[in-house]
Amino acid sequence: MSKLHDLHELGQSTWLNYMRRSFVRSGEMRSLVADGIQGITASAATFQRAILASSDYDEAIRQAVKAGLPARGIQEALQADDVQHAADRLRPTYEATDATDGFVSFELDPAALRDPHAAVARARHFLAAIDRDNVMVEVPATPGGLQAITILTGDGVSINATHIFSAAQYERVADAYLTGLASYVETHSVWRKMPTAVASISLSAIDNAVDAYLRAHGRPEWQGKAALAQARLLYHRFHQIFASRADPRWGRLTRHDARPLRPKWTRLLPRSFAYADTFYLDALIAPDTVLTFSRPTLLAFLDHGLTVQTLTDDPAESQAFLQRLAALGLDLDALADDLQETYMAASERQFQRINDAVKQKRDDLESDWRRLERRLGRAEATVDNALEDLCDDRILFRIWSGDHTVWSPRPAGITDRLGWLHVADLMQDQAPAVRAFAEEVVRDGLECGLVIGMDGAGLLPALFHQTFGRPSRPDYAPHPFLDLTMLDRADPQAIQDVMARLDVRRTLFLVASKAGDMGATLSTFETIWNWAVETLGAEGAGKQFVAVTNPGSPLAATANRLGFRRLFLDDPRIAERYAALSFFGLVPAALVGVDLDRLLAQATAMATNAETCRHPLIRDNLAAQLGATLGTLAKEGRDRMTLIIPPALQPFARWIEHLVAAGTGGRIRPAVGEPPLAPGDAGADRLFVQLRLADEASQDATVAALVAAGQPAVILRLRDRYDLGGQFFLWQMATAVAGHLLEVNPFGGGAQPAAS
């Protein structure tokens, strides 16, 4: 019995928002169902990433191309097959719960859901192709969607009403559902089962929007309360409509075993790192509701979540709070409608990305394009054996599960250092706010940025600045973003040089530190702050300072006390060298003009690739391959990793150097910036790693000569600079895997980079 079964005893259903082919067919889904997962919602984002970045669907796409199917037809065939197999695995749950749970909920192309008649036709077509009872069609709670819900419910179709952001929107769905149920009863003299329906309410999305409004209107103490207030009010209305039988329609329908429209809580991972990861989960436990776990929230719940009822049917306090928000000028109904439209548009873009992923994978298969190629010679078999061991010991699965026993030594607190595994997903929701902040400071006339941070804190800002910012562009090209300067030494002369060079009136000051000891950073900041105050005054200076730090840090307290323009609270479970894809890396990235959406899309795709941990799929896991190569060859004495990188990516090489050297405790010694080695000059301690940009062939001959001379090499292919998003995650996971093989804690203090 797991903690999920404890929730079932309370009348709480437990579903998972995750599905891909290897998950369904490898046995992982079967294990989670045995542990208490009672339903699956098919994630369009996971589906797209698995198509693009893994081999899950490669053979099916090859066969579909041979059959002459267009990209859209391939997409539908893949989706239908996944839903069928997942529904079959959930069939026992469906029967055991009398069709209350055991469903696979799938999303149709949102572009077809704007028109209710097109939506109904699309759903009927797809349901006929799937041919399973225990499936749900996801229909958005838009005006057109409400009409479709009524028609499809009248057909006996089970519905997951989505894109709900308020109790008022839930009530409109309930009305449409009841009308459809009445039609079903009236028009079907014989039916096997009444349809089932849930209403998906997005929690963190509500707070993400409301909290921004509260910060702007001077009420930060009210943050993190709006979503739960809406949830409590919605749960109360659920009871009023369905439990008390106050609605005459419901009273009549109960005689036909009608099922209520259960609230289904979704997006339960907080978007603010100031809140605990079970912040929403722990407050929403109640009978006749569905908790929708993501993989991170499931792990968090199993580790430290509550298993007692916490959600009550008392709306008084929640109503009072929502009235205070209205008095502050926040139109909650308009906000909910805006969120609904925003997320509908995002869903449409996501479905287009699925179609694009199918086309890209089709082209990659035809050209035999591979992102990673190993040329290890005699070491191939040794690395293959290491991959088999990783698989047998389920190392990748255990890393994703937060199992700190993967690494040795095992210091206290290592379980709190794995936030980097999921941060790219979280940052996708934060990217618009970070981008808006960068655009705002440029509109305000700021032209330069000074990054203040010690002990490597300037490494990421420098990387993004040199790779994507002004230095990467022709002098004549416009650059409507900031030029960054790094101040990463508490050196009086360096500080004076910066102050002499910058115009304080045109400079944004970014103070960044996640380290435990912030003494040097705060000391340097104080000097710069006093300089800014002399010219701008305390209030004016505050408008030009921004901080990125962990919740509760001295820097956070300083930013609040002095009235910084913005404070970004980062995930405290991520060390600085693993923080490229958190606020710590993405805030300076946005300031120099990086397209965060493109960067994060590559990162999340690589993370999806790195999830596989079973035979033979482990050979598709690029991070496992790279990590096994690094760790295995280092154990055999090839601990000098020589990076062969084009000039455009040299700043990234320095980041790799820092990550790998520190993350392996110096057991692997990266070499960056060495002159090209002749094959005869390379010793037996070498492993060569080439990062190859598309159309950048200048180093291919060097690598080929080294391989011909018996030197081992790994080639990593990048389509463009934005593939660095995936490379960040790839190298982080590979370092973690190499740390396991070398029996090193990759999150400890480690060693400084080896001299190049």
PDB file of N, CA, C and O in Angstrom, residues 136-154 157-182 196-202 234 237-238 241-242 247 249-250 253 259-264 336-337 340:
ATOM      1  N   MET A 136     -11.502   9.822 -22.068  1.00  0.00           N
ATOM      2  CA  MET A 136     -12.170  11.113 -21.901  1.00  0.00           C
ATOM      3  C   MET A 136     -11.664  12.071 -22.963  1.00  0.00           C
ATOM      4  O   MET A 136     -10.464  12.113 -23.242  1.00  0.00           O
ATOM      5  N   VAL A 137     -12.559  12.860 -23.500  1.00  0.00           N
ATOM      6  CA  VAL A 137     -12.188  13.907 -24.447  1.00  0.00           C
ATOM      7  C   VAL A 137     -12.027  15.209 -23.679  1.00  0.00           C
ATOM      8  O   VAL A 137     -12.908  15.607 -22.912  1.00  0.00           O
ATOM      9  N   GLU A 138     -10.904  15.874 -23.884  1.00  0.00           N
ATOM     10  CA  GLU A 138     -10.682  17.164 -23.243  1.00  0.00           C
ATOM     11  C   GLU A 138     -11.304  18.262 -24.097  1.00  0.00           C
ATOM     12  O   GLU A 138     -10.982  18.409 -25.280  1.00  0.00           O
ATOM     13  N   VAL A 139     -12.184  19.041 -23.477  1.00  0.00           N
ATOM     14  CA  VAL A 139     -12.875  20.133 -24.164  1.00  0.00           C
ATOM     15  C   VAL A 139     -12.729  21.389 -23.321  1.00  0.00           C
ATOM     16  O   VAL A 139     -13.053  21.377 -22.125  1.00  0.00           O
ATOM     17  N   PRO A 140     -12.238  22.488 -23.893  1.00  0.00           N
ATOM     18  CA  PRO A 140     -12.048  23.709 -23.107  1.00  0.00           C
ATOM     19  C   PRO A 140     -13.376  24.348 -22.723  1.00  0.00           C
ATOM     20  O   PRO A 140     -14.365  24.257 -23.455  1.00  0.00           O
ATOM     21  N   ALA A 141     -13.389  25.020 -21.588  1.00  0.00           N
ATOM     22  CA  ALA A 141     -14.613  25.627 -21.051  1.00  0.00           C
ATOM     23  C   ALA A 141     -14.858  27.003 -21.660  1.00  0.00           C
ATOM     24  O   ALA A 141     -15.261  27.947 -20.980  1.00  0.00           O
ATOM     25  N   THR A 142     -14.617  27.132 -22.963  1.00  0.00           N
ATOM     26  CA  THR A 142     -14.914  28.355 -23.692  1.00  0.00           C
ATOM     27  C   THR A 142     -16.384  28.341 -24.106  1.00  0.00           C
ATOM     28  O   THR A 142     -17.053  27.300 -24.010  1.00  0.00           O
ATOM     29  N   PRO A 143     -16.936  29.477 -24.559  1.00  0.00           N
ATOM     30  CA  PRO A 143     -18.343  29.450 -25.002  1.00  0.00           C
ATOM     31  C   PRO A 143     -18.622  28.360 -26.032  1.00  0.00           C
ATOM     32  O   PRO A 143     -19.617  27.634 -25.924  1.00  0.00           O
ATOM     33  N   GLY A 144     -17.749  28.230 -27.034  1.00  0.00           N
ATOM     34  CA  GLY A 144     -17.937  27.159 -28.001  1.00  0.00           C
ATOM     35  C   GLY A 144     -17.736  25.787 -27.398  1.00  0.00           C
ATOM     36  O   GLY A 144     -18.442  24.830 -27.735  1.00  0.00           O
ATOM     37  N   GLY A 145     -16.782  25.686 -26.493  1.00  0.00           N
ATOM     38  CA  GLY A 145     -16.529  24.416 -25.828  1.00  0.00           C
ATOM     39  C   GLY A 145     -17.699  23.959 -24.981  1.00  0.00           C
ATOM     40  O   GLY A 145     -17.999  22.753 -24.907  1.00  0.00           O
ATOM     41  N   LEU A 146     -18.397  24.898 -24.355  1.00  0.00           N
ATOM     42  CA  LEU A 146     -19.556  24.543 -23.538  1.00  0.00           C
ATOM     43  C   LEU A 146     -20.643  23.897 -24.393  1.00  0.00           C
ATOM     44  O   LEU A 146     -21.279  22.918 -23.973  1.00  0.00           O
ATOM     45  N   GLN A 147     -20.846  24.426 -25.580  1.00  0.00           N
ATOM     46  CA  GLN A 147     -21.828  23.802 -26.478  1.00  0.00           C
ATOM     47  C   GLN A 147     -21.390  22.389 -26.855  1.00  0.00           C
ATOM     48  O   GLN A 147     -22.215  21.471 -26.911  1.00  0.00           O
ATOM     49  N   ALA A 148     -20.093  22.218 -27.114  1.00  0.00           N
ATOM     50  CA  ALA A 148     -19.591  20.889 -27.462  1.00  0.00           C
ATOM     51  C   ALA A 148     -19.743  19.927 -26.291  1.00  0.00           C
ATOM     52  O   ALA A 148     -20.056  18.740 -26.491  1.00  0.00           O
ATOM     53  N   ILE A 149     -19.528  20.402 -25.075  1.00  0.00           N
ATOM     54  CA  ILE A 149     -19.688  19.556 -23.894  1.00  0.00           C
ATOM     55  C   ILE A 149     -21.120  19.050 -23.796  1.00  0.00           C
ATOM     56  O   ILE A 149     -21.371  17.859 -23.521  1.00  0.00           O
ATOM     57  N   THR A 150     -22.085  19.916 -24.033  1.00  0.00           N
ATOM     58  CA  THR A 150     -23.488  19.506 -23.984  1.00  0.00           C
ATOM     59  C   THR A 150     -23.784  18.435 -25.035  1.00  0.00           C
ATOM     60  O   THR A 150     -24.403  17.400 -24.739  1.00  0.00           O
ATOM     61  N   ILE A 151     -23.320  18.648 -26.252  1.00  0.00           N
ATOM     62  CA  ILE A 151     -23.609  17.701 -27.337  1.00  0.00           C
ATOM     63  C   ILE A 151     -22.923  16.359 -27.088  1.00  0.00           C
ATOM     64  O   ILE A 151     -23.541  15.294 -27.217  1.00  0.00           O
ATOM     65  N   LEU A 152     -21.627  16.402 -26.719  1.00  0.00           N
ATOM     66  CA  LEU A 152     -20.884  15.156 -26.523  1.00  0.00           C
ATOM     67  C   LEU A 152     -21.396  14.393 -25.309  1.00  0.00           C
ATOM     68  O   LEU A 152     -21.481  13.153 -25.336  1.00  0.00           O
ATOM     69  N   THR A 153     -21.743  15.091 -24.238  1.00  0.00           N
ATOM     70  CA  THR A 153     -22.329  14.409 -23.078  1.00  0.00           C
ATOM     71  C   THR A 153     -23.647  13.752 -23.481  1.00  0.00           C
ATOM     72  O   THR A 153     -23.959  12.635 -23.051  1.00  0.00           O
ATOM     73  N   GLY A 154     -24.419  14.439 -24.321  1.00  0.00           N
ATOM     74  CA  GLY A 154     -25.655  13.844 -24.833  1.00  0.00           C
ATOM     75  C   GLY A 154     -25.419  12.603 -25.663  1.00  0.00           C
ATOM     76  O   GLY A 154     -26.295  11.747 -25.784  1.00  0.00           O
ATOM     77  N   VAL A 157     -20.511  10.552 -24.197  1.00  0.00           N
ATOM     78  CA  VAL A 157     -19.058  10.666 -24.163  1.00  0.00           C
ATOM     79  C   VAL A 157     -18.617  11.222 -22.818  1.00  0.00           C
ATOM     80  O   VAL A 157     -19.207  12.180 -22.301  1.00  0.00           O
ATOM     81  N   SER A 158     -17.581  10.645 -22.236  1.00  0.00           N
ATOM     82  CA  SER A 158     -17.019  11.165 -20.992  1.00  0.00           C
ATOM     83  C   SER A 158     -16.131  12.361 -21.309  1.00  0.00           C
ATOM     84  O   SER A 158     -15.355  12.343 -22.268  1.00  0.00           O
ATOM     85  N   ILE A 159     -16.218  13.399 -20.473  1.00  0.00           N
ATOM     86  CA  ILE A 159     -15.625  14.696 -20.770  1.00  0.00           C
ATOM     87  C   ILE A 159     -14.677  15.119 -19.664  1.00  0.00           C
ATOM     88  O   ILE A 159     -14.972  14.953 -18.469  1.00  0.00           O
ATOM     89  N   ASN A 160     -13.547  15.688 -20.064  1.00  0.00           N
ATOM     90  CA  ASN A 160     -12.665  16.425 -19.156  1.00  0.00           C
ATOM     91  C   ASN A 160     -12.718  17.881 -19.606  1.00  0.00           C
ATOM     92  O   ASN A 160     -12.129  18.253 -20.613  1.00  0.00           O
ATOM     93  N   ALA A 161     -13.472  18.707 -18.877  1.00  0.00           N
ATOM     94  CA  ALA A 161     -13.572  20.131 -19.200  1.00  0.00           C
ATOM     95  C   ALA A 161     -12.309  20.827 -18.709  1.00  0.00           C
ATOM     96  O   ALA A 161     -11.961  20.730 -17.533  1.00  0.00           O
ATOM     97  N   THR A 162     -11.626  21.523 -19.597  1.00  0.00           N
ATOM     98  CA  THR A 162     -10.314  22.094 -19.281  1.00  0.00           C
ATOM     99  C   THR A 162     -10.351  23.619 -19.370  1.00  0.00           C
ATOM    100  O   THR A 162     -11.364  24.217 -19.710  1.00  0.00           O
ATOM    101  N   HIS A 163      -9.195  24.221 -19.043  1.00  0.00           N
ATOM    102  CA  HIS A 163      -9.032  25.676 -19.116  1.00  0.00           C
ATOM    103  C   HIS A 163     -10.054  26.386 -18.223  1.00  0.00           C
ATOM    104  O   HIS A 163     -10.753  27.311 -18.649  1.00  0.00           O
ATOM    105  N   ILE A 164     -10.108  25.945 -16.972  1.00  0.00           N
ATOM    106  CA  ILE A 164     -11.004  26.542 -15.978  1.00  0.00           C
ATOM    107  C   ILE A 164     -10.145  27.255 -14.936  1.00  0.00           C
ATOM    108  O   ILE A 164      -9.221  26.658 -14.376  1.00  0.00           O
ATOM    109  N   PHE A 165     -10.472  28.523 -14.669  1.00  0.00           N
ATOM    110  CA  PHE A 165      -9.651  29.336 -13.783  1.00  0.00           C
ATOM    111  C   PHE A 165     -10.477  30.074 -12.729  1.00  0.00           C
ATOM    112  O   PHE A 165      -9.959  30.983 -12.070  1.00  0.00           O
ATOM    113  N   SER A 166     -11.739  29.686 -12.563  1.00  0.00           N
ATOM    114  CA  SER A 166     -12.567  30.330 -11.537  1.00  0.00           C
ATOM    115  C   SER A 166     -13.767  29.451 -11.239  1.00  0.00           C
ATOM    116  O   SER A 166     -14.145  28.575 -12.030  1.00  0.00           O
ATOM    117  N   ALA A 167     -14.386  29.714 -10.086  1.00  0.00           N
ATOM    118  CA  ALA A 167     -15.605  28.997  -9.718  1.00  0.00           C
ATOM    119  C   ALA A 167     -16.732  29.318 -10.693  1.00  0.00           C
ATOM    120  O   ALA A 167     -17.569  28.462 -11.002  1.00  0.00           O
ATOM    121  N   ALA A 168     -16.766  30.548 -11.201  1.00  0.00           N
ATOM    122  CA  ALA A 168     -17.825  30.934 -12.136  1.00  0.00           C
ATOM    123  C   ALA A 168     -17.723  30.129 -13.432  1.00  0.00           C
ATOM    124  O   ALA A 168     -18.743  29.700 -13.994  1.00  0.00           O
ATOM    125  N   GLN A 169     -16.497  29.921 -13.921  1.00  0.00           N
ATOM    126  CA  GLN A 169     -16.333  29.115 -15.126  1.00  0.00           C
ATOM    127  C   GLN A 169     -16.751  27.673 -14.869  1.00  0.00           C
ATOM    128  O   GLN A 169     -17.340  27.024 -15.738  1.00  0.00           O
ATOM    129  N   TYR A 170     -16.465  27.160 -13.680  1.00  0.00           N
ATOM    130  CA  TYR A 170     -16.900  25.803 -13.337  1.00  0.00           C
ATOM    131  C   TYR A 170     -18.420  25.697 -13.385  1.00  0.00           C
ATOM    132  O   TYR A 170     -18.978  24.709 -13.896  1.00  0.00           O
ATOM    133  N   GLU A 171     -19.120  26.706 -12.865  1.00  0.00           N
ATOM    134  CA  GLU A 171     -20.582  26.664 -12.848  1.00  0.00           C
ATOM    135  C   GLU A 171     -21.138  26.603 -14.263  1.00  0.00           C
ATOM    136  O   GLU A 171     -22.130  25.896 -14.526  1.00  0.00           O
ATOM    137  N   ARG A 172     -20.534  27.326 -15.188  1.00  0.00           N
ATOM    138  CA  ARG A 172     -21.006  27.290 -16.572  1.00  0.00           C
ATOM    139  C   ARG A 172     -20.803  25.900 -17.176  1.00  0.00           C
ATOM    140  O   ARG A 172     -21.643  25.414 -17.941  1.00  0.00           O
ATOM    141  N   VAL A 173     -19.676  25.253 -16.838  1.00  0.00           N
ATOM    142  CA  VAL A 173     -19.445  23.882 -17.311  1.00  0.00           C
ATOM    143  C   VAL A 173     -20.481  22.934 -16.711  1.00  0.00           C
ATOM    144  O   VAL A 173     -21.023  22.060 -17.403  1.00  0.00           O
ATOM    145  N   ALA A 174     -20.757  23.099 -15.418  1.00  0.00           N
ATOM    146  CA  ALA A 174     -21.736  22.231 -14.760  1.00  0.00           C
ATOM    147  C   ALA A 174     -23.100  22.343 -15.432  1.00  0.00           C
ATOM    148  O   ALA A 174     -23.802  21.337 -15.627  1.00  0.00           O
ATOM    149  N   ASP A 175     -23.496  23.570 -15.812  1.00  0.00           N
ATOM    150  CA  ASP A 175     -24.776  23.759 -16.489  1.00  0.00           C
ATOM    151  C   ASP A 175     -24.791  23.046 -17.837  1.00  0.00           C
ATOM    152  O   ASP A 175     -25.767  22.369 -18.192  1.00  0.00           O
ATOM    153  N   ALA A 176     -23.698  23.179 -18.592  1.00  0.00           N
ATOM    154  CA  ALA A 176     -23.617  22.505 -19.892  1.00  0.00           C
ATOM    155  C   ALA A 176     -23.647  20.987 -19.723  1.00  0.00           C
ATOM    156  O   ALA A 176     -24.286  20.267 -20.514  1.00  0.00           O
ATOM    157  N   TYR A 177     -22.980  20.496 -18.694  1.00  0.00           N
ATOM    158  CA  TYR A 177     -22.915  19.053 -18.434  1.00  0.00           C
ATOM    159  C   TYR A 177     -24.292  18.514 -18.057  1.00  0.00           C
ATOM    160  O   TYR A 177     -24.733  17.471 -18.577  1.00  0.00           O
ATOM    161  N   LEU A 178     -24.992  19.214 -17.173  1.00  0.00           N
ATOM    162  CA  LEU A 178     -26.318  18.761 -16.753  1.00  0.00           C
ATOM    163  C   LEU A 178     -27.288  18.750 -17.926  1.00  0.00           C
ATOM    164  O   LEU A 178     -28.109  17.837 -18.060  1.00  0.00           O
ATOM    165  N   THR A 179     -27.192  19.748 -18.787  1.00  0.00           N
ATOM    166  CA  THR A 179     -28.052  19.781 -19.972  1.00  0.00           C
ATOM    167  C   THR A 179     -27.754  18.584 -20.871  1.00  0.00           C
ATOM    168  O   THR A 179     -28.673  17.947 -21.406  1.00  0.00           O
ATOM    169  N   GLY A 180     -26.475  18.267 -21.028  1.00  0.00           N
ATOM    170  CA  GLY A 180     -26.105  17.115 -21.840  1.00  0.00           C
ATOM    171  C   GLY A 180     -26.563  15.806 -21.230  1.00  0.00           C
ATOM    172  O   GLY A 180     -27.021  14.901 -21.953  1.00  0.00           O
ATOM    173  N   LEU A 181     -26.440  15.672 -19.909  1.00  0.00           N
ATOM    174  CA  LEU A 181     -26.904  14.446 -19.248  1.00  0.00           C
ATOM    175  C   LEU A 181     -28.404  14.255 -19.438  1.00  0.00           C
ATOM    176  O   LEU A 181     -28.876  13.134 -19.700  1.00  0.00           O
ATOM    177  N   ALA A 182     -29.149  15.354 -19.308  1.00  0.00           N
ATOM    178  CA  ALA A 182     -30.598  15.258 -19.500  1.00  0.00           C
ATOM    179  C   ALA A 182     -30.917  14.793 -20.915  1.00  0.00           C
ATOM    180  O   ALA A 182     -31.810  13.953 -21.128  1.00  0.00           O
ATOM    181  N   THR A 196     -19.045   9.903 -17.623  1.00  0.00           N
ATOM    182  CA  THR A 196     -18.340  10.477 -16.477  1.00  0.00           C
ATOM    183  C   THR A 196     -17.694  11.777 -16.921  1.00  0.00           C
ATOM    184  O   THR A 196     -17.304  11.917 -18.072  1.00  0.00           O
ATOM    185  N   ALA A 197     -17.588  12.719 -15.985  1.00  0.00           N
ATOM    186  CA  ALA A 197     -16.965  13.996 -16.347  1.00  0.00           C
ATOM    187  C   ALA A 197     -16.168  14.542 -15.167  1.00  0.00           C
ATOM    188  O   ALA A 197     -16.505  14.318 -14.000  1.00  0.00           O
ATOM    189  N   VAL A 198     -15.106  15.261 -15.505  1.00  0.00           N
ATOM    190  CA  VAL A 198     -14.320  16.005 -14.519  1.00  0.00           C
ATOM    191  C   VAL A 198     -14.103  17.410 -15.070  1.00  0.00           C
ATOM    192  O   VAL A 198     -14.219  17.654 -16.275  1.00  0.00           O
ATOM    193  N   ALA A 199     -13.783  18.329 -14.179  1.00  0.00           N
ATOM    194  CA  ALA A 199     -13.522  19.720 -14.565  1.00  0.00           C
ATOM    195  C   ALA A 199     -12.142  20.101 -14.054  1.00  0.00           C
ATOM    196  O   ALA A 199     -11.906  20.117 -12.844  1.00  0.00           O
ATOM    197  N   SER A 200     -11.231  20.381 -14.971  1.00  0.00           N
ATOM    198  CA  SER A 200      -9.831  20.626 -14.623  1.00  0.00           C
ATOM    199  C   SER A 200      -9.609  22.107 -14.312  1.00  0.00           C
ATOM    200  O   SER A 200      -9.765  22.966 -15.184  1.00  0.00           O
ATOM    201  N   ILE A 201      -9.227  22.375 -13.077  1.00  0.00           N
ATOM    202  CA  ILE A 201      -8.999  23.737 -12.606  1.00  0.00           C
ATOM    203  C   ILE A 201      -7.504  23.924 -12.396  1.00  0.00           C
ATOM    204  O   ILE A 201      -6.868  23.172 -11.653  1.00  0.00           O
ATOM    205  N   SER A 202      -6.935  24.931 -13.058  1.00  0.00           N
ATOM    206  CA  SER A 202      -5.493  25.179 -13.004  1.00  0.00           C
ATOM    207  C   SER A 202      -5.173  26.112 -11.849  1.00  0.00           C
ATOM    208  O   SER A 202      -5.536  27.291 -11.874  1.00  0.00           O
ATOM    209  N   LEU A 234     -15.062  26.938  -5.357  1.00  0.00           N
ATOM    210  CA  LEU A 234     -15.513  25.998  -6.381  1.00  0.00           C
ATOM    211  C   LEU A 234     -15.994  24.696  -5.743  1.00  0.00           C
ATOM    212  O   LEU A 234     -17.034  24.136  -6.151  1.00  0.00           O
ATOM    213  N   ARG A 237     -19.400  25.213  -4.413  1.00  0.00           N
ATOM    214  CA  ARG A 237     -20.422  25.219  -5.449  1.00  0.00           C
ATOM    215  C   ARG A 237     -20.656  23.804  -5.988  1.00  0.00           C
ATOM    216  O   ARG A 237     -21.794  23.443  -6.332  1.00  0.00           O
ATOM    217  N   PHE A 238     -19.600  23.003  -6.066  1.00  0.00           N
ATOM    218  CA  PHE A 238     -19.757  21.605  -6.461  1.00  0.00           C
ATOM    219  C   PHE A 238     -20.749  20.899  -5.543  1.00  0.00           C
ATOM    220  O   PHE A 238     -21.666  20.203  -6.005  1.00  0.00           O
ATOM    221  N   ILE A 241     -24.356  22.205  -6.110  1.00  0.00           N
ATOM    222  CA  ILE A 241     -24.999  21.768  -7.358  1.00  0.00           C
ATOM    223  C   ILE A 241     -25.274  20.271  -7.359  1.00  0.00           C
ATOM    224  O   ILE A 241     -26.357  19.817  -7.747  1.00  0.00           O
ATOM    225  N   PHE A 242     -24.300  19.486  -6.858  1.00  0.00           N
ATOM    226  CA  PHE A 242     -24.387  18.040  -7.026  1.00  0.00           C
ATOM    227  C   PHE A 242     -24.660  17.260  -5.743  1.00  0.00           C
ATOM    228  O   PHE A 242     -25.324  16.228  -5.795  1.00  0.00           O
ATOM    229  N   ASP A 247     -30.381  21.455  -7.410  1.00  0.00           N
ATOM    230  CA  ASP A 247     -30.782  21.677  -8.793  1.00  0.00           C
ATOM    231  C   ASP A 247     -31.777  20.584  -9.190  1.00  0.00           C
ATOM    232  O   ASP A 247     -31.458  19.399  -9.134  1.00  0.00           O
ATOM    233  N   ARG A 249     -32.727  19.478 -11.948  1.00  0.00           N
ATOM    234  CA  ARG A 249     -32.233  18.593 -13.004  1.00  0.00           C
ATOM    235  C   ARG A 249     -31.385  17.481 -12.409  1.00  0.00           C
ATOM    236  O   ARG A 249     -31.500  16.316 -12.805  1.00  0.00           O
ATOM    237  N   TRP A 250     -30.535  17.840 -11.446  1.00  0.00           N
ATOM    238  CA  TRP A 250     -29.672  16.836 -10.850  1.00  0.00           C
ATOM    239  C   TRP A 250     -30.476  15.815 -10.057  1.00  0.00           C
ATOM    240  O   TRP A 250     -30.171  14.613 -10.076  1.00  0.00           O
ATOM    241  N   LEU A 253     -31.763  13.360 -12.463  1.00  0.00           N
ATOM    242  CA  LEU A 253     -30.701  12.570 -13.087  1.00  0.00           C
ATOM    243  C   LEU A 253     -30.112  11.527 -12.145  1.00  0.00           C
ATOM    244  O   LEU A 253     -29.632  10.484 -12.590  1.00  0.00           O
ATOM    245  N   ARG A 259     -23.528  10.868 -12.729  1.00  0.00           N
ATOM    246  CA  ARG A 259     -22.290  11.109 -11.979  1.00  0.00           C
ATOM    247  C   ARG A 259     -22.024  12.609 -11.915  1.00  0.00           C
ATOM    248  O   ARG A 259     -22.180  13.317 -12.922  1.00  0.00           O
ATOM    249  N   PRO A 260     -21.586  13.099 -10.760  1.00  0.00           N
ATOM    250  CA  PRO A 260     -21.334  14.540 -10.633  1.00  0.00           C
ATOM    251  C   PRO A 260     -20.100  14.968 -11.422  1.00  0.00           C
ATOM    252  O   PRO A 260     -19.249  14.144 -11.785  1.00  0.00           O
ATOM    253  N   LEU A 261     -20.003  16.262 -11.657  1.00  0.00           N
ATOM    254  CA  LEU A 261     -18.848  16.853 -12.341  1.00  0.00           C
ATOM    255  C   LEU A 261     -17.780  17.130 -11.288  1.00  0.00           C
ATOM    256  O   LEU A 261     -17.759  18.187 -10.657  1.00  0.00           O
ATOM    257  N   ARG A 262     -16.895  16.146 -11.111  1.00  0.00           N
ATOM    258  CA  ARG A 262     -15.895  16.260 -10.046  1.00  0.00           C
ATOM    259  C   ARG A 262     -14.829  17.309 -10.374  1.00  0.00           C
ATOM    260  O   ARG A 262     -14.335  17.362 -11.498  1.00  0.00           O
ATOM    261  N   PRO A 263     -14.463  18.142  -9.401  1.00  0.00           N
ATOM    262  CA  PRO A 263     -13.312  19.031  -9.600  1.00  0.00           C
ATOM    263  C   PRO A 263     -12.024  18.218  -9.736  1.00  0.00           C
ATOM    264  O   PRO A 263     -11.775  17.281  -8.972  1.00  0.00           O
ATOM    265  N   LYS A 264     -11.232  18.586 -10.717  1.00  0.00           N
ATOM    266  CA  LYS A 264      -9.949  17.922 -10.968  1.00  0.00           C
ATOM    267  C   LYS A 264      -8.866  19.000 -10.883  1.00  0.00           C
ATOM    268  O   LYS A 264      -8.782  19.887 -11.720  1.00  0.00           O
ATOM    269  N   ALA A 336      -9.866  35.479 -15.273  1.00  0.00           N
ATOM    270  CA  ALA A 336     -10.098  34.074 -15.631  1.00  0.00           C
ATOM    271  C   ALA A 336     -10.312  33.921 -17.136  1.00  0.00           C
ATOM    272  O   ALA A 336      -9.807  32.981 -17.756  1.00  0.00           O
ATOM    273  N   ASP A 337     -11.047  34.861 -17.729  1.00  0.00           N
ATOM    274  CA  ASP A 337     -11.272  34.796 -19.174  1.00  0.00           C
ATOM    275  C   ASP A 337      -9.965  35.018 -19.934  1.00  0.00           C
ATOM    276  O   ASP A 337      -9.708  34.353 -20.953  1.00  0.00           O
ATOM    277  N   GLN A 340      -7.934  31.891 -19.709  1.00  0.00           N
ATOM    278  CA  GLN A 340      -8.503  30.869 -20.582  1.00  0.00           C
ATOM    279  C   GLN A 340      -8.060  31.083 -22.025  1.00  0.00           C
ATOM    280  O   GLN A 340      -7.642  30.142 -22.707  1.00  0.00           O
TER     281      GLN A 340
END
